[in-house]
Coordinates of C-alpha atoms in Angstrom, one line a residue:
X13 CA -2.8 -42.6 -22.9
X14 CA -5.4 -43.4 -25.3
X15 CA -5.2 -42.9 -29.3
X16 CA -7.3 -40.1 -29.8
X17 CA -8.4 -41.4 -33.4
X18 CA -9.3 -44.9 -32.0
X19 CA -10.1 -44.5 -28.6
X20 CA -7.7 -47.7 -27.7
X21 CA -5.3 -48.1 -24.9
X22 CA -1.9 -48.5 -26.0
X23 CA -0.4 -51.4 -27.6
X24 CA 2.1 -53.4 -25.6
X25 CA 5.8 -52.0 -26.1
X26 CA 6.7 -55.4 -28.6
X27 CA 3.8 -54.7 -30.7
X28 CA 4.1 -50.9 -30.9
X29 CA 7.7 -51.1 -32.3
X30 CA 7.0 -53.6 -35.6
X31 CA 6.3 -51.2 -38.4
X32 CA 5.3 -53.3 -41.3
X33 CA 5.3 -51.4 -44.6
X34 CA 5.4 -52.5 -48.3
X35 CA 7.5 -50.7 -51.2
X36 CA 5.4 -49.7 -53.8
X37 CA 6.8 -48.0 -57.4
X38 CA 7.2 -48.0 -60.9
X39 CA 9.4 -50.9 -62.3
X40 CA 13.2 -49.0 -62.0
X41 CA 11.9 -46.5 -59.8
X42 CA 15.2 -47.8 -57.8
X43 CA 12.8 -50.1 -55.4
X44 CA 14.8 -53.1 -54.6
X45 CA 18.2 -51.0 -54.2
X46 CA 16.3 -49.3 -52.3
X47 CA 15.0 -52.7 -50.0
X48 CA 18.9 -53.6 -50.3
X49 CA 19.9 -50.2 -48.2
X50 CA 17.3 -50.4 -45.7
X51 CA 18.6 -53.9 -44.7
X52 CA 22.0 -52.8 -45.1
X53 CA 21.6 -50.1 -42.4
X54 CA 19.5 -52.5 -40.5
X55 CA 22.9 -54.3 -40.1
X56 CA 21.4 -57.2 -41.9
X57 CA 23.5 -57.3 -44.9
X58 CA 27.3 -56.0 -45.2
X59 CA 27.6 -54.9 -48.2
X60 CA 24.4 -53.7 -50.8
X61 CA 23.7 -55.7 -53.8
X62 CA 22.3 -53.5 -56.9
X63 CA 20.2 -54.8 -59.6
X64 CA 22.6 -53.8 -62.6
X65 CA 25.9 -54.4 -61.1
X66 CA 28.6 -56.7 -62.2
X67 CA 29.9 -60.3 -59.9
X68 CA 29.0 -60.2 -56.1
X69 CA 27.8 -56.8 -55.9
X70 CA 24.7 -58.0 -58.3
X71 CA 22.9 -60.4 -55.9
X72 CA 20.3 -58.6 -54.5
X73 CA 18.8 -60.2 -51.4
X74 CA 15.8 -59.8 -51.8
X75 CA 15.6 -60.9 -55.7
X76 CA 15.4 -64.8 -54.8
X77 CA 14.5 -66.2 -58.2
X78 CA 16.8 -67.4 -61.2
X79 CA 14.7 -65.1 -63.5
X80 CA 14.9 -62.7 -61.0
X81 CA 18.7 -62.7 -60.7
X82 CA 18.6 -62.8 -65.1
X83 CA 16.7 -60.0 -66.0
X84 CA 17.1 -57.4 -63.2
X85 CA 13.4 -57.2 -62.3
X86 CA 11.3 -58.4 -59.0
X87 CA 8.9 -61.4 -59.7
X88 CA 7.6 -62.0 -56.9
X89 CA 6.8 -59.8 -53.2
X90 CA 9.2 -60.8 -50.8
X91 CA 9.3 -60.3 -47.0
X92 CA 12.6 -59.3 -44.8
X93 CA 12.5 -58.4 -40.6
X94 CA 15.1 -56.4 -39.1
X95 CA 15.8 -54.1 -36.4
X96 CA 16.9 -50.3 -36.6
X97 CA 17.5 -48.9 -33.9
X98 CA 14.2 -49.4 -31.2
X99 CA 11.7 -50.4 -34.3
X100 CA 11.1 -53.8 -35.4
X101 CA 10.8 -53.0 -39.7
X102 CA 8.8 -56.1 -41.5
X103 CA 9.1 -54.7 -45.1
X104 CA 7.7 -56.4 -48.2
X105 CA 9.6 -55.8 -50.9
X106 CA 6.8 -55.8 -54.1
X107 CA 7.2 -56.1 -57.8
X108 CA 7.0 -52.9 -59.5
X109 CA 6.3 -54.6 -63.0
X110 CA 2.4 -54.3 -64.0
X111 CA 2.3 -58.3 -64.9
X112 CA 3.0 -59.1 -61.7
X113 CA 0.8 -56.3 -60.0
X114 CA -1.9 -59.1 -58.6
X115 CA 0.9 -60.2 -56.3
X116 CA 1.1 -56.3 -55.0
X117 CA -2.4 -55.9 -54.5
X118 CA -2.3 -59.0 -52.4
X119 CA 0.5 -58.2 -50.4
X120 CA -1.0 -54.4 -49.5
X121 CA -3.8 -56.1 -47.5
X122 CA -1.3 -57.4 -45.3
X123 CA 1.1 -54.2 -44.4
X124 CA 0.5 -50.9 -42.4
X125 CA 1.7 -48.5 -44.5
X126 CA 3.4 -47.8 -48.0
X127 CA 6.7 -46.4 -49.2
X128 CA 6.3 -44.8 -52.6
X129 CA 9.2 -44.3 -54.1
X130 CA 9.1 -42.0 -57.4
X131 CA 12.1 -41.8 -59.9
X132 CA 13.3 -37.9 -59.5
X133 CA 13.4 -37.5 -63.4
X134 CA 10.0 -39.2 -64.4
X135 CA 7.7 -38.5 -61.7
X136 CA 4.7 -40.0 -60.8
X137 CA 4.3 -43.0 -63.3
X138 CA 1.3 -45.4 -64.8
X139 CA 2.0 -48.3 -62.2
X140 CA 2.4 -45.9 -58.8
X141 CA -1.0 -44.3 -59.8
X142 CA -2.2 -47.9 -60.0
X143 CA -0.5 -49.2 -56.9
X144 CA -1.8 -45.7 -55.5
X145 CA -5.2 -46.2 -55.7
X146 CA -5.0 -49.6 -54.1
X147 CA -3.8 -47.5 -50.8
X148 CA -6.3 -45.1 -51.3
X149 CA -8.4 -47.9 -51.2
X150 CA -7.5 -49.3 -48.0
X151 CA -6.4 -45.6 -46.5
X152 CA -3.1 -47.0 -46.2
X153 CA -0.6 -44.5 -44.9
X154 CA 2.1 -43.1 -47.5
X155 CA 5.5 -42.0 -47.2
X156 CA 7.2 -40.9 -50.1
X157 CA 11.0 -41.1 -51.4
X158 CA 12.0 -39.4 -54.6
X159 CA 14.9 -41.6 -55.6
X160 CA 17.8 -40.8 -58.2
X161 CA 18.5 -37.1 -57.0
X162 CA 21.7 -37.5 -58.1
X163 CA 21.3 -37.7 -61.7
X164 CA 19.7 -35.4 -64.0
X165 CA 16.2 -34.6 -62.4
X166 CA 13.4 -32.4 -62.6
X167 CA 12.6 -29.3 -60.7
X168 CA 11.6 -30.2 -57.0
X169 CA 8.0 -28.2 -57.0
X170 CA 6.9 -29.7 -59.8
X171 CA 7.3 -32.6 -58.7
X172 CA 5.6 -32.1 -55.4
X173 CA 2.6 -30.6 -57.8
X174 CA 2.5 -33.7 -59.9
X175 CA 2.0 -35.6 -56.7
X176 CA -0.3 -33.6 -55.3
X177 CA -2.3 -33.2 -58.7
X178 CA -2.0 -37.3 -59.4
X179 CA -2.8 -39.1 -56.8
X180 CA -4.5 -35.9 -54.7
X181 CA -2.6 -36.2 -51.4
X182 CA -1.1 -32.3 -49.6
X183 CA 2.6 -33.2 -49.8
X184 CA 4.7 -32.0 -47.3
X185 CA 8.9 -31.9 -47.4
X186 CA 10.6 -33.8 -44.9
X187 CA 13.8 -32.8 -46.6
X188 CA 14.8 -31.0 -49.4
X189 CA 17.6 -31.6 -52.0
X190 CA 20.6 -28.9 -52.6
X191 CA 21.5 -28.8 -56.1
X192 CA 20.6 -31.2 -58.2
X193 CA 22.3 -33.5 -61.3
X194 CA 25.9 -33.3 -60.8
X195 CA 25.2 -30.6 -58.6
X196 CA 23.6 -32.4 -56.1
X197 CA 25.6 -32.4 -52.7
X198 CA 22.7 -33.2 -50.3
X199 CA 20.2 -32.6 -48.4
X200 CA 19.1 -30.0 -45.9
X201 CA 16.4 -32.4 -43.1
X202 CA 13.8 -29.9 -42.4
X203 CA 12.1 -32.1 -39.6
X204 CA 15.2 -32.0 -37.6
X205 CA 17.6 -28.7 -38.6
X206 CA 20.5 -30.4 -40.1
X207 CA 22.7 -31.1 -43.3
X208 CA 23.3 -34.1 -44.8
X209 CA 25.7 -34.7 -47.2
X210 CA 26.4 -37.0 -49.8
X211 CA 29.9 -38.7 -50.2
X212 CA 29.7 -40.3 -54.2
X213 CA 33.1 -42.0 -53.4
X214 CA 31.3 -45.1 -51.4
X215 CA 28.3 -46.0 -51.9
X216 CA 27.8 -48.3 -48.5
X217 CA 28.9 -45.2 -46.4
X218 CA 26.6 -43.9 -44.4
X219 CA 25.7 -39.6 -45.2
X220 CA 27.8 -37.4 -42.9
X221 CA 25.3 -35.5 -40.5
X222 CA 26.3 -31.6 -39.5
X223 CA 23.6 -30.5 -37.1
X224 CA 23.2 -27.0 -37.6
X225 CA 21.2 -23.9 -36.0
X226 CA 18.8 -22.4 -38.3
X227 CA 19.1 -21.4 -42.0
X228 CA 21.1 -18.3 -40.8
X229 CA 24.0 -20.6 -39.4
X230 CA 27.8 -19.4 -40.6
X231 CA 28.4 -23.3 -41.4
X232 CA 25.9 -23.2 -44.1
X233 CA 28.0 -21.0 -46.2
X234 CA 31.4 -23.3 -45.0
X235 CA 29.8 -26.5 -46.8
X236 CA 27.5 -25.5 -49.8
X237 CA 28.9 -23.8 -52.2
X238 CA 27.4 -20.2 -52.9
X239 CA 25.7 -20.7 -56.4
X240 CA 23.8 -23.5 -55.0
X241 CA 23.2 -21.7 -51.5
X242 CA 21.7 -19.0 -53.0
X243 CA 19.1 -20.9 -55.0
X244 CA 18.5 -23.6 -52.0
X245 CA 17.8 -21.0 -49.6
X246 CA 15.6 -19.3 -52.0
X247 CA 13.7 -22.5 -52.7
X248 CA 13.2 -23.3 -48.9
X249 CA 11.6 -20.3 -48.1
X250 CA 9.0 -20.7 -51.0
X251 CA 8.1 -24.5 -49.9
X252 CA 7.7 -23.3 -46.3
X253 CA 5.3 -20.7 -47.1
X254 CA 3.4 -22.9 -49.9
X255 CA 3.5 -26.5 -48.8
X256 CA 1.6 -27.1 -45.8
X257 CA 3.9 -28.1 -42.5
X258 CA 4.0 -31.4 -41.2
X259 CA 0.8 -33.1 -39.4
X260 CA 1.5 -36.5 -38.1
X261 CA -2.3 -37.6 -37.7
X262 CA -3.1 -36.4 -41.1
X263 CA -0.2 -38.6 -42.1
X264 CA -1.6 -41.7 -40.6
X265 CA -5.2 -41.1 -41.3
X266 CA -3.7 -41.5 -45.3
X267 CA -4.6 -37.3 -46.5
X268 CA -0.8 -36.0 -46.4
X269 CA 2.7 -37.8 -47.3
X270 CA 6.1 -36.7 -46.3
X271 CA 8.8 -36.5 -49.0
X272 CA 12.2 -36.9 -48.7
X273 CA 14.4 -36.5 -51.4
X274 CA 17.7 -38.7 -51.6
X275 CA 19.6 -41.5 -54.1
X276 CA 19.0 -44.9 -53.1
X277 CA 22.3 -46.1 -54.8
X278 CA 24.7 -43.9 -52.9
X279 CA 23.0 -44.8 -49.7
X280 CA 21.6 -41.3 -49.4
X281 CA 18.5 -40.2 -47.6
X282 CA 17.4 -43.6 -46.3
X283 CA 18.8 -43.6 -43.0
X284 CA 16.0 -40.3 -42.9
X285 CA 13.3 -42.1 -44.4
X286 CA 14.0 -44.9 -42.2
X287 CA 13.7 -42.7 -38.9
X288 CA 10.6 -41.5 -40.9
X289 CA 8.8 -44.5 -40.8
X290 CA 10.0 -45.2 -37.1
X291 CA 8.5 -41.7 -35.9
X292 CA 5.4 -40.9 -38.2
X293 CA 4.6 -44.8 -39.5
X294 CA 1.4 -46.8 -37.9
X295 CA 2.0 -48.9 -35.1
X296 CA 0.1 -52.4 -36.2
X297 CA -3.2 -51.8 -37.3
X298 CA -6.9 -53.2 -36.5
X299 CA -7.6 -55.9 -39.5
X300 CA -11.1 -56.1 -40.8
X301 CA -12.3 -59.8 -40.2
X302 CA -15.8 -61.4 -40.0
X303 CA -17.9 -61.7 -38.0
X304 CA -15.7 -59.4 -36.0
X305 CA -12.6 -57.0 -36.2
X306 CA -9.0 -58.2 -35.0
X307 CA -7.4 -55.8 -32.7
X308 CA -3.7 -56.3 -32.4
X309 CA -3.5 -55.8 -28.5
X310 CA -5.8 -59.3 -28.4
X311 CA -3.9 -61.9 -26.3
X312 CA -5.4 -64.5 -28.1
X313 CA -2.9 -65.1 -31.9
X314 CA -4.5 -64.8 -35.0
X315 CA -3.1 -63.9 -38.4
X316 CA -3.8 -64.3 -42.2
X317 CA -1.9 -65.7 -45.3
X318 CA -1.4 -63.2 -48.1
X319 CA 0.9 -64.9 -50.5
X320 CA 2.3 -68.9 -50.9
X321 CA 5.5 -69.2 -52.5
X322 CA 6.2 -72.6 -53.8
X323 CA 9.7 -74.3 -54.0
X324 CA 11.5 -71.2 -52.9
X325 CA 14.1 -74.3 -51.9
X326 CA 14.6 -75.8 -55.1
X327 CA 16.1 -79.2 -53.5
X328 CA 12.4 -79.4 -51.4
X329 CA 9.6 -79.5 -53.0
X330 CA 8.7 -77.4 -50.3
X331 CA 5.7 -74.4 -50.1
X332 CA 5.8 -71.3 -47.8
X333 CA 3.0 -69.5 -46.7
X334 CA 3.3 -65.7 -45.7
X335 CA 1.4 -65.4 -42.5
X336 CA 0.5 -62.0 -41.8
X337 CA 0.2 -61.9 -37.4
X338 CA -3.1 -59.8 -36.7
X339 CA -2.7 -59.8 -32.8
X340 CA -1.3 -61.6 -30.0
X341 CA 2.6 -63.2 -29.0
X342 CA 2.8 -66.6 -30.8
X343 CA 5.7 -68.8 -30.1
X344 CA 7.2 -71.6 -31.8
X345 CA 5.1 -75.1 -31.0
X346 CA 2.0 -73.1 -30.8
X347 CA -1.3 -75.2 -31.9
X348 CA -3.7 -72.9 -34.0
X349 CA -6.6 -73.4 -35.8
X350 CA -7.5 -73.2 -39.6
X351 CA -10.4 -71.7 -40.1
X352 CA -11.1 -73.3 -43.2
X353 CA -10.7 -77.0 -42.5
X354 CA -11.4 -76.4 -38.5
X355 CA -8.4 -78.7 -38.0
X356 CA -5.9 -77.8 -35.3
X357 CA -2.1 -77.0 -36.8
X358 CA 0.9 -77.3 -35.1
X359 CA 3.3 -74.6 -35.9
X360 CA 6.6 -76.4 -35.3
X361 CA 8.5 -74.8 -37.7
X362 CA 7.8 -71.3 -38.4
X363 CA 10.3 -68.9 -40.4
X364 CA 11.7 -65.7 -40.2
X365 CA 12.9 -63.7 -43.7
X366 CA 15.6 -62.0 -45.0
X367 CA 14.1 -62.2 -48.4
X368 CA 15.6 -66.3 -49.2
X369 CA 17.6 -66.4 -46.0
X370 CA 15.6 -68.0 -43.6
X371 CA 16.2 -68.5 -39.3
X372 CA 13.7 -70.4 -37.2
X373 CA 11.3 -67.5 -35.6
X374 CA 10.9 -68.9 -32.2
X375 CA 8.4 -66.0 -31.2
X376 CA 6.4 -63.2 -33.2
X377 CA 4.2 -60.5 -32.4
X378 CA 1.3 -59.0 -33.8
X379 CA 2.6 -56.5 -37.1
X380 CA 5.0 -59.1 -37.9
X381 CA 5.0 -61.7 -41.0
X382 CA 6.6 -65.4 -40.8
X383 CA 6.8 -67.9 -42.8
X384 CA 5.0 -71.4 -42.7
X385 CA 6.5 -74.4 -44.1
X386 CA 3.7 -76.8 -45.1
X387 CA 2.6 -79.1 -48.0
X388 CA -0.7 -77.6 -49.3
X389 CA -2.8 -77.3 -46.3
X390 CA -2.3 -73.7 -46.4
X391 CA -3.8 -71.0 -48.9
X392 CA -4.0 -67.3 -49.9
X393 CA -6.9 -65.7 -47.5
X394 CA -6.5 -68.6 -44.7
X395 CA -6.8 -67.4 -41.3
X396 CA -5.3 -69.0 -38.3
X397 CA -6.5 -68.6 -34.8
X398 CA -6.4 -70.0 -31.3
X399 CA -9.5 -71.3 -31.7
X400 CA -12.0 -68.8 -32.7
X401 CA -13.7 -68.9 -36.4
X402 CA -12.3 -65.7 -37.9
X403 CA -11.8 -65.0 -41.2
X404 CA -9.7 -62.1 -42.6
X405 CA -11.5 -59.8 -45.4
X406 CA -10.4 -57.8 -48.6
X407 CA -7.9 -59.9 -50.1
X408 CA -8.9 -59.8 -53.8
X409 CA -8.8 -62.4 -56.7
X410 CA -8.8 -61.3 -60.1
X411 CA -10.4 -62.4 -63.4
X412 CA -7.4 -62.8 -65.6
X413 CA -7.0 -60.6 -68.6
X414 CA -5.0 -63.1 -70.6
X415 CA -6.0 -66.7 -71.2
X416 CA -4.3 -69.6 -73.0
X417 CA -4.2 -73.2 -73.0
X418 CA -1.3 -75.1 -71.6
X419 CA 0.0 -78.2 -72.6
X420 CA 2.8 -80.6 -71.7
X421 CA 5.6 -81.0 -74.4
X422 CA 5.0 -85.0 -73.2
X423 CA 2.1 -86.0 -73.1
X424 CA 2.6 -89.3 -71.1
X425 CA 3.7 -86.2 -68.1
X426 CA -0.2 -84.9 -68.1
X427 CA -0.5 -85.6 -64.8
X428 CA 2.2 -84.2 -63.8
X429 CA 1.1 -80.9 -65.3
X430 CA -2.0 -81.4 -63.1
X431 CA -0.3 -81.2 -59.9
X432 CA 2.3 -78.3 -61.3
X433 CA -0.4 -75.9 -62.1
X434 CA -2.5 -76.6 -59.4
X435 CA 0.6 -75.7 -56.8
X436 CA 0.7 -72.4 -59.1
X437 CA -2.9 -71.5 -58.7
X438 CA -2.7 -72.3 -54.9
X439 CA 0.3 -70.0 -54.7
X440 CA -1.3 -67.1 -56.8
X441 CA 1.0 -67.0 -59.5
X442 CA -2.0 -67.9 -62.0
X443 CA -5.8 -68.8 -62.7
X444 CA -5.6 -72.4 -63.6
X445 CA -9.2 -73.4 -65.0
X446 CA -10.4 -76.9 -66.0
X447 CA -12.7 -77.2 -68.7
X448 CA -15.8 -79.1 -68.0
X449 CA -15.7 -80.3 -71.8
X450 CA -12.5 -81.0 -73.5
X451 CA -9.5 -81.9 -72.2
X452 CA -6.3 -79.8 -70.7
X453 CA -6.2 -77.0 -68.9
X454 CA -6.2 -73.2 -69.8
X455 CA -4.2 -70.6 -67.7
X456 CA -5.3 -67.2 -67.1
X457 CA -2.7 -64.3 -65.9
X458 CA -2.6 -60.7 -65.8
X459 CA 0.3 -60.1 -68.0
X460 CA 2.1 -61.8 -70.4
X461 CA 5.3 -61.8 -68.8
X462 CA 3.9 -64.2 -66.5
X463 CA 3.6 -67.2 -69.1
X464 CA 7.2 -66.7 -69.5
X465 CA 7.9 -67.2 -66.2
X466 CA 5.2 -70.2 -65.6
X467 CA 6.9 -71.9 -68.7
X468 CA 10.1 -70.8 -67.0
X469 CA 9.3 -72.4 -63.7
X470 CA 7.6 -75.7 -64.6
X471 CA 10.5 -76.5 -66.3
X472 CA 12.8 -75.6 -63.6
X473 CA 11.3 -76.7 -60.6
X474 CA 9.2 -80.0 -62.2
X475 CA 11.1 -80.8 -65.2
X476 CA 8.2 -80.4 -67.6
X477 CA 8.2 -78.5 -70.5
X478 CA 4.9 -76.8 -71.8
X479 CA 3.3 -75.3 -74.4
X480 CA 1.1 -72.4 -74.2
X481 CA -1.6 -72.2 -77.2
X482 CA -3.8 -69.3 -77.8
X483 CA -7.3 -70.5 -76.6
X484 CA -10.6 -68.6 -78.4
X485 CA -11.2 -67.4 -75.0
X486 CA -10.6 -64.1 -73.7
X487 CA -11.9 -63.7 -70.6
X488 CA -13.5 -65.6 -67.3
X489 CA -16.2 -64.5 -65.1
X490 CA -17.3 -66.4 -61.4
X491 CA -21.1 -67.3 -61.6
X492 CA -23.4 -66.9 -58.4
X493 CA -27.0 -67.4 -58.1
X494 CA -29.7 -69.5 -56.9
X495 CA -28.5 -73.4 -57.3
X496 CA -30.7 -74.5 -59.9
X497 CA -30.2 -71.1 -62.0
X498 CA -27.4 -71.9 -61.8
X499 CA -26.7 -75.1 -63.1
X500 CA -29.3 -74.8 -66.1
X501 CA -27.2 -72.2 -67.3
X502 CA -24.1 -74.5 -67.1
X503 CA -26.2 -77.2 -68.9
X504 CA -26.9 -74.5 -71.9
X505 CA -23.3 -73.5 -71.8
X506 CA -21.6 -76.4 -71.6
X507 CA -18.6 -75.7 -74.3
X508 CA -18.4 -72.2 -71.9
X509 CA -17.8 -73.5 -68.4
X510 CA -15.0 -74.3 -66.8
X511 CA -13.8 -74.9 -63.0
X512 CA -11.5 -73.0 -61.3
X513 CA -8.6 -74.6 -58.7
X514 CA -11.4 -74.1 -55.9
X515 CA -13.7 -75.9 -57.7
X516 CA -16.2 -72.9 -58.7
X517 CA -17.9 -72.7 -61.6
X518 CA -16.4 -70.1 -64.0
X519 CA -17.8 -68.6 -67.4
X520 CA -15.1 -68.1 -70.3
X521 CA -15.8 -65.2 -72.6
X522 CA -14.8 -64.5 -76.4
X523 CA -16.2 -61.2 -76.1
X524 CA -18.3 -58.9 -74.0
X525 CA -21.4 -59.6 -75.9
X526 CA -21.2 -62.6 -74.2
X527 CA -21.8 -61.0 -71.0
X528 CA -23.9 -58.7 -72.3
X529 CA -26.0 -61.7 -73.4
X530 CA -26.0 -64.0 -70.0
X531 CA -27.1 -60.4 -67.8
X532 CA -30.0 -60.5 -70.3
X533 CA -31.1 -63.8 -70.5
X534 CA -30.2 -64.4 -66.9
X535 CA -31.1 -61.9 -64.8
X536 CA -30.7 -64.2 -61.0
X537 CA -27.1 -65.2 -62.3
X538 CA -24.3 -62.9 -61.3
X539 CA -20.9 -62.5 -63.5
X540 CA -18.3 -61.2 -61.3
X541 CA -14.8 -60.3 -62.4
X542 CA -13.4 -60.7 -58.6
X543 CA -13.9 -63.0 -55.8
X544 CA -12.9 -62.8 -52.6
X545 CA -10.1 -65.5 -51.8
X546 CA -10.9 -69.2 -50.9
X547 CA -14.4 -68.3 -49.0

């Protein structure tokens, strides 16, 4: 049978089954509970950790870092496998908080699709619209889960309109709640005729399932109680007549998103979104590469790094790149080459996730994501292959909004800084730019919360403590032009120019007249606030 939309022959049976998705959301949307229950009925984890709970039940897994585990919020993305029932799920767990939204943008270039999940009291918030229009962007299949049902929340049409006015997407109800507040006793699952209902007692048990025959079924009126039947019924009939009914390919091809309505924290309505993403998710996708496409039915193994995590094993000094496979079986041993360097790689050690849990993977198809050990070799936007020169597209780099100079508390330690910082810029985490006159270094980030946690880490994981200063900077452009152009301009500027952790020559800005001021005087040069990673 061939895909109708793409004209390609199926993908082998291992490769069809990997659904790799990220979880996008407002910070305390309920996201990571959310991650905690999928694993937890992916028989990964025994019992779900929350974010704000007290002793064992805190530890979320997928919240690996100390200042993670301290202030309740997701730093950094994280990957976890596991199976449910025939899928293979790679899921990439994202931060919701704006500071950190460079990370997310990353790690969207690397997953299938997107889970949205939208708090049922606030809506559709600043940060999804954001994180929204990245998947626009890259016509990233969405799936949506209003969380939080349970507690006080707003009516269920308007906030199927909000969605459908936001972020212009048709919204169609995979499920749809029964009372709501205290009220709220479940669901009715419109793909598949049956009740669910919620048990508030325990929170790790698994929603009771009555399968029932149409709306006009006696054991409707047994189980929901009749003030909230009446209403329910009333509702359903308007959203079947209004909404528009489910259309899988319209799904994948990014123009409609299921909803499903449920409360992450009493385990309720994820097993459904779950067999959502199973039955209307993208199998592994085609990845745009130069100077051709990577189809994941290729024999041949290929795949691209989206994020570096350094130290994640505080007693190794050790760095982790996320390697996203773009086709092909690759086993354990395998020699591949990077691109970049066009030196050969053994891949003797490669990694599976459960967030900071780790197993050797000793094979992995194309869809999923492993982990590679390595000291530095490896960056955001490498690609590895079996030989050919690929090289993976789209993955952004950012011109930071905030910038300010870093110092170490000793200053006999200044080399040490060097190597710190330099580890951070490989891994993402920051813009790390060396002025060409003057000494130090300044640091650039999206939001502040992310000097905190720089300061935070250094400390932690190199035993150095900084400084941040404000700088007169406020902003850094790439330059690109003809070579000579080029470097006149750097000889005019010279208290202006700086070097970023690639080595490219970067323009630092007080204010936009400054820009303003180079696009007149210099019309060959080029002021860009992105780049594409380590061309």
């Amino acid at each position: 049978m061939l895909d109708a939309a793409t004209n390609r022959p199926d993908l082998p049976p291992e490769i069809a089954r990997r659904r790799t998705f990220a979880i996008i959301s407002h910070p305390d949307a309920g996201k990571t509970t959310l991650t905690e229950k999928f694993l937890l009925y992916g028989g990964a984890i025994q019992m779900a950790g929350q974010v704000r709970a007290k002793g064992e039940a805190r530890r979320t897994r997928s919240d690996f870092m100390q200042m993670e585990k301290d202030r309740g919020i997701s730093v950094s993305a994280s990957a976890m496998s596991f199976d449910f029932g025939k899928f293979r799920f790679n899921l990439v767990d994202t931060p919701g908080h704006s500071d950190f939204s460079e990370d997310t943008y990353r790690t969207l270039t690397a997953v299938d699709a997107a889970v949205m999940v939208i708090d049922g009291a606030k809506g559709v918030e600043s940060q999804t619209q954001k994180l929204f229009e990245v998947c626009r962007l890259r016509d990233l299949p969405i799936l949506t889960f209003c969380n939080k049902m349970d507690r006080e929340s707003r009516d269920t049409f308007e906030i199927i309109d909000e969605i459908q006015e936001m972020l212009a997407i048709d919204v169609t109800p995979a499920s749809w709640p029964i009372g709501r507040g205290q009220d709220f006793i479940g669901c009715y699952d419109i793909l598949r005729d049956r009740l669910e209902l919620m048990d508030r007692a325990d929170r790790n048990k698994v929603a009771e399932s009555v399968a029932i025959e149409g709306l006009d079924d006696p054991k409707l009126a047994e189980l929901v109680p009749e003030h909230l039947l009446e209403s329910f019924l009333e509702e359903l009939e308007m959203a079947r007549e209004l909404l528009p009914s489910l259309d899988p390919q319209s799904v994948l091809e990014g123009h409609m998103t299921p909803i499903w309505f449920g409360s992450a924290i009493n385990s309720f309505g994820v097993k459904e979104l779950m067999d959502g993403i199973g039955s209307y998710g993208p199998e592994p996708q085609v990845q745009r590469a130069e100077p051709r496409q990577i189809s994941p039915d290729e024999s041949k193994v290929s795949g691209f790094v989206f994020k570096v995590q350094a130290n994640m094993d505080p007693k190794h000094r050790d760095r982790v790149a996320f390697l996203r496979m773009a086709s092909g079986h690759f086993k354990r041993g395998m020699k591949l080459t990077h691109v970049r360097t066009k030196k050969p790689m053994a891949v003797s050690n490669p990694v599976l996730f459960l967030a900071s849990d780790r197993e050797l993977a000793e094979e992995a198809w194309a869809g999923d994501i492993i982990g590679i050990p390595n000291h530095g070799q490896l960056r955001i936007g490498d690609t590895l292959t079996e030989g050919e020169a690929l090289k993976v597209t789209g993955i952004p780099s950012f011109a930071p909004e905030l910038l300010q100079n870093c110092r170490a508390g000793d200053p006999l330690k200044a080399k040490h800084l060097d190597k710190a910082l330099m580890q951070f810029a490989e891994e993402g985490a920051a813009k790390v730019f060396k002025p060409i006159v003057g000494s130090g270094f300044i640091v650039g980030v999206v939001g502040a919360l992310q000097f905190e946690v720089l300061a935070s880490r250094i400390e932690l994981e190199y035993g150095l403590p900084v400084r941040f200063e404000p700088t007169q900077f406020t902003s850094a452009r790439w330059v690109s032009g003809p070579k000579d152009k080029v470097d006149a301009f750097a000889n005019a500027n010279k208290g202006h120019m700086a070097q970023d952790n690639d080595g490219d020559l970067v323009y630092m800005t007080r204010l936009q007249w400054d820009i303003d001021r180079v696009e007149r005087d210099y019309p060959d040069l080029t002021l860009s606030a992105t780049k594409e990673m380590m061309v």
